XYZ file of C-alpha atoms in Angstrom:
311
model
C 88.521 119.594 75.333
C 86.849 122.936 74.438
C 85.817 121.608 70.992
C 84.218 118.518 72.511
C 82.395 120.623 75.089
C 81.168 123.002 72.390
C 79.814 120.126 70.335
C 78.012 118.703 73.349
C 76.468 122.074 74.164
C 75.477 122.614 70.507
C 73.918 119.175 70.353
C 72.003 119.795 73.574
C 70.727 123.116 72.219
C 69.707 121.529 68.875
C 67.834 118.759 70.651
C 66.061 121.285 72.839
C 65.052 123.305 69.759
C 63.749 120.179 67.985
C 61.890 119.139 71.096
C 60.303 122.601 71.363
C 59.222 122.553 67.706
C 57.733 119.071 68.057
C 55.779 120.051 71.166
C 54.258 123.038 69.341
C 53.262 120.916 66.335
C 51.916 117.956 68.308
C 48.244 118.066 69.356
C 47.654 118.609 73.049
C 45.881 115.887 74.987
C 43.578 116.494 77.914
C 42.926 114.346 80.920
C 45.980 112.148 80.344
C 47.467 110.652 83.486
C 51.103 111.677 83.832
C 53.406 108.658 83.869
C 55.980 108.457 86.673
C 59.635 108.458 85.681
C 61.208 105.000 85.747
C 62.986 104.360 89.030
C 66.744 104.795 88.891
C 69.002 102.173 90.400
C 70.602 103.351 93.610
C 74.401 103.613 93.430
C 76.177 100.624 94.936
C 77.278 101.387 98.485
C 80.995 101.591 99.095
C 82.339 98.479 100.804
C 82.337 98.953 104.545
C 85.760 99.067 106.142
C 86.117 96.075 108.406
C 86.480 96.987 112.043
C 89.682 95.893 113.727
C 89.323 94.187 117.090
C 92.737 95.423 118.198
C 92.610 99.138 119.119
C 96.410 99.277 119.030
C 96.729 97.688 115.580
C 98.791 99.412 112.932
C 96.159 98.591 110.275
C 96.451 99.789 106.683
C 96.926 103.495 106.148
C 96.611 103.505 102.362
C 95.969 101.091 99.480
C 97.594 101.788 96.110
C 96.968 100.129 92.750
C 99.912 99.469 90.445
C 99.691 99.506 86.666
C 102.512 97.101 85.807
C 102.627 97.949 82.096
C 106.268 98.109 80.995
C 107.583 96.590 84.238
C 107.960 99.489 86.703
C 110.488 98.951 89.490
C 110.090 99.727 93.195
C 112.631 99.967 96.007
C 115.450 102.488 96.070
C 118.144 99.826 96.414
C 117.857 99.404 92.638
C 114.967 101.446 91.253
C 114.940 105.154 92.010
C 112.349 106.519 89.619
C 109.080 105.863 91.451
C 109.118 107.442 94.885
C 105.451 107.085 95.840
C 105.684 106.567 99.598
C 104.922 109.484 101.855
C 106.857 110.204 105.033
C 106.243 107.576 107.723
C 104.827 105.044 105.248
C 106.133 101.493 104.903
C 105.409 98.455 102.722
C 105.835 95.053 104.368
C 107.226 92.331 102.089
C 108.072 88.670 102.753
C 110.164 86.325 100.595
C 110.861 82.586 100.270
C 107.632 81.090 101.610
C 105.327 79.418 102.004
C 106.764 77.408 104.873
C 105.155 75.419 107.714
C 104.843 77.134 111.097
C 106.698 80.277 110.015
C 104.294 81.548 107.329
C 101.187 80.838 109.469
C 102.840 82.672 112.362
C 103.532 85.667 110.116
C 99.907 85.586 108.936
C 98.665 85.571 112.526
C 100.812 88.564 113.480
C 99.581 90.501 110.434
C 95.968 89.552 111.173
C 96.297 90.570 114.821
C 97.413 93.998 113.603
C 94.796 94.139 110.813
C 97.468 94.903 108.247
C 98.562 93.631 104.828
C 101.781 92.687 103.064
C 103.230 91.436 99.778
C 104.452 87.827 99.651
C 107.027 86.650 97.112
C 106.876 82.831 97.285
C 109.366 80.429 95.758
C 107.663 78.279 93.130
C 108.874 74.964 94.557
C 107.694 75.918 98.037
C 104.307 76.844 96.600
C 103.969 73.318 95.188
C 105.072 71.787 98.513
C 102.564 73.748 100.603
C 99.735 75.061 98.411
C 97.322 75.081 101.347
C 99.522 77.577 103.210
C 99.749 79.849 100.184
C 95.969 79.699 99.871
C 95.798 80.982 103.466
C 97.946 83.955 102.434
C 95.519 84.759 99.611
C 92.438 84.203 101.791
C 93.787 86.760 104.262
C 93.801 89.395 101.498
C 97.535 89.786 101.042
C 99.173 90.497 97.684
C 101.084 87.574 96.169
C 103.799 87.786 93.515
C 106.641 85.374 92.694
C 110.312 84.805 93.509
C 111.487 82.331 90.802
C 110.992 78.572 90.713
C 114.015 77.459 92.762
C 115.502 80.680 94.170
C 118.262 80.574 91.570
C 120.517 83.609 91.368
C 119.672 84.923 87.903
C 123.023 86.710 87.694
C 124.792 83.361 87.656
C 126.727 83.291 84.389
C 126.327 79.519 84.174
C 122.626 79.991 83.473
C 121.574 80.578 79.886
C 119.059 83.268 79.079
C 116.406 80.610 78.490
C 117.117 79.030 81.876
C 116.692 82.411 83.556
C 113.377 82.939 81.817
C 112.344 79.416 82.821
C 113.023 80.275 86.472
C 110.810 83.342 86.245
C 107.964 81.827 84.271
C 107.869 78.486 86.065
C 107.813 80.361 89.370
C 104.702 82.302 88.369
C 103.066 79.147 86.955
C 103.730 77.277 90.209
C 102.173 80.022 92.304
C 99.146 80.016 90.024
C 98.913 76.234 90.332
C 99.025 76.459 94.137
C 96.458 79.255 94.361
C 94.137 78.066 91.631
C 94.222 81.599 90.222
C 96.815 83.988 88.811
C 98.936 85.981 91.265
C 99.931 89.599 90.841
C 102.576 90.503 88.242
C 104.997 91.394 91.064
C 108.468 89.830 91.044
C 111.520 89.982 93.279
C 114.921 88.735 92.141
C 116.676 86.307 94.513
C 119.496 88.010 96.406
C 118.295 91.234 94.765
C 120.517 90.435 91.784
C 119.042 92.167 88.713
C 120.609 91.052 85.390
C 119.878 93.818 82.849
C 118.574 91.303 80.291
C 115.999 89.972 82.781
C 114.952 93.470 83.785
C 114.255 94.136 80.110
C 112.467 90.802 79.750
C 110.157 91.458 82.701
C 109.356 94.818 81.171
C 108.133 93.085 78.021
C 106.029 90.790 80.225
C 104.488 93.751 82.086
C 105.765 92.448 85.406
C 106.658 94.938 88.119
C 110.021 94.397 89.821
C 110.608 94.826 93.544
C 113.867 95.611 95.239
C 113.630 97.224 98.680
C 114.472 100.376 100.582
C 115.791 98.525 103.591
C 116.831 94.918 104.146
C 116.100 93.353 107.528
C 118.900 90.776 107.054
C 116.664 88.520 109.112
C 118.335 85.430 107.639
C 121.427 86.399 109.646
C 119.558 87.054 112.894
C 119.872 84.553 115.713
C 117.264 86.227 117.882
C 113.962 87.959 117.027
C 115.058 91.157 118.739
C 117.859 91.537 116.210
C 115.282 91.687 113.431
C 113.258 94.321 115.275
C 116.300 96.455 116.065
C 117.711 96.259 112.516
C 114.433 97.262 110.855
C 113.622 100.069 113.288
C 117.132 101.554 113.115
C 117.001 101.641 109.321
C 113.426 102.855 108.941
C 113.933 105.613 111.508
C 116.955 106.775 109.514
C 115.116 106.724 106.168
C 111.723 107.844 107.457
C 109.832 105.418 105.188
C 110.418 102.476 102.886
C 109.757 99.034 101.438
C 110.920 96.528 104.064
C 112.399 93.192 102.964
C 111.785 90.228 105.286
C 111.345 86.456 104.928
C 108.377 84.415 106.088
C 110.709 81.428 105.675
C 112.669 82.574 108.744
C 111.587 81.592 112.244
C 113.231 84.660 113.758
C 111.082 86.909 111.563
C 107.872 85.126 112.505
C 108.746 85.554 116.173
C 109.845 89.177 115.750
C 106.847 90.408 113.786
C 104.370 91.102 116.632
C 106.905 93.337 118.379
C 108.034 94.935 115.107
C 104.468 95.898 114.186
C 103.936 97.311 117.668
C 107.124 99.397 117.365
C 106.176 100.654 113.896
C 102.780 101.735 115.190
C 104.399 103.369 118.217
C 106.767 105.231 115.890
C 103.877 106.728 113.919
C 104.391 104.609 110.790
C 101.551 103.569 108.502
C 101.403 100.508 106.264
C 100.684 100.889 102.559
C 99.165 97.920 100.770
C 100.157 97.520 97.118
C 97.775 95.785 94.716
C 98.125 95.109 91.003
C 95.671 96.540 88.504
C 95.492 93.147 86.744
C 96.831 89.623 87.416
C 99.888 88.207 85.707
C 99.412 86.385 82.411
C 101.184 83.050 82.826
C 102.426 80.910 79.941
C 100.565 77.697 79.044
C 103.845 75.875 78.376
C 104.902 76.101 82.021
C 101.454 75.327 83.366
C 101.376 72.147 81.285
C 104.844 71.146 82.487
C 103.779 71.562 86.098
C 100.593 69.590 85.599
C 102.602 66.656 84.201
C 105.379 66.861 86.770
C 105.723 63.911 89.109
C 107.232 66.265 91.657
C 103.863 67.856 92.373
C 101.996 66.525 95.408
C 98.935 64.408 94.740
C 95.835 64.061 96.878
C 94.288 60.597 97.188
C 90.514 60.395 96.948
C 90.346 56.892 98.382
C 88.627 56.443 101.755
C 90.774 55.769 104.806
C 89.416 52.230 105.135
C 90.801 51.312 101.720
C 94.205 52.817 102.414
C 94.852 51.806 106.037
C 94.063 48.335 107.345
C 94.692 47.180 110.895
C 96.499 43.852 110.699
C 97.519 43.509 114.337
C 96.437 45.116 117.577
């Protein structure tokens, strides 16, 4: 650093000396009109923070960018190296969507509180309801993937290639639904992390997400159970990545109250974004494009599809 600085200083001094010598040798002109310096472009203004209509909203306390090179893991249930959350900070995460009614209800609750989350959709669900997943993206949330069919990748009946297929086809399906690549964020179904797949995701530069606390919302019969479970655990830990499911009706119904309680408890939401999108594999994109299982949209007018034959 000192050498580079010295060279820069020496260069600046040499240029000044040359400039001085040139000015002494050059003939002086009289009556020349001084030329104004070219105008410099004004620095781009920082994007204005959007005002939140809800004065009691929890909002977003901090936004962090993740460099997923090498496949870093988050969530102390399985990955204990990267402890980046400060006291009273939480990350909201939702698995298994998109799903009718439930995912839109989750989106509304998040929007009402002007806050953001990470969604880990199942690939098949993304192909069933691409318009809902597009709503998730349009709302500014982070989107990763959660396999193609929610297969447990620790199942010994699955070959290594089948496990990789589940991962890669899941990402390709989410990309197909969105029309653009999602984030290289991945969560294993049932939080089962086969060592071989952890290594594989590292080679693919995909960040893995476990959690710090599980809401167990899939077991809850009433929304209040979800609220009570999350608040009891987060108050004990003081912070954490919260695992929920936008597939679950109880979670969608619990979320407005949960966000209110988190705000009341002094918690702040951290939004996690990826430095770069995931690089999907052409093989899986081509398979999806050819698949008869994907929904198709007819371009024919209604009059050519539906004819009244009796009234």
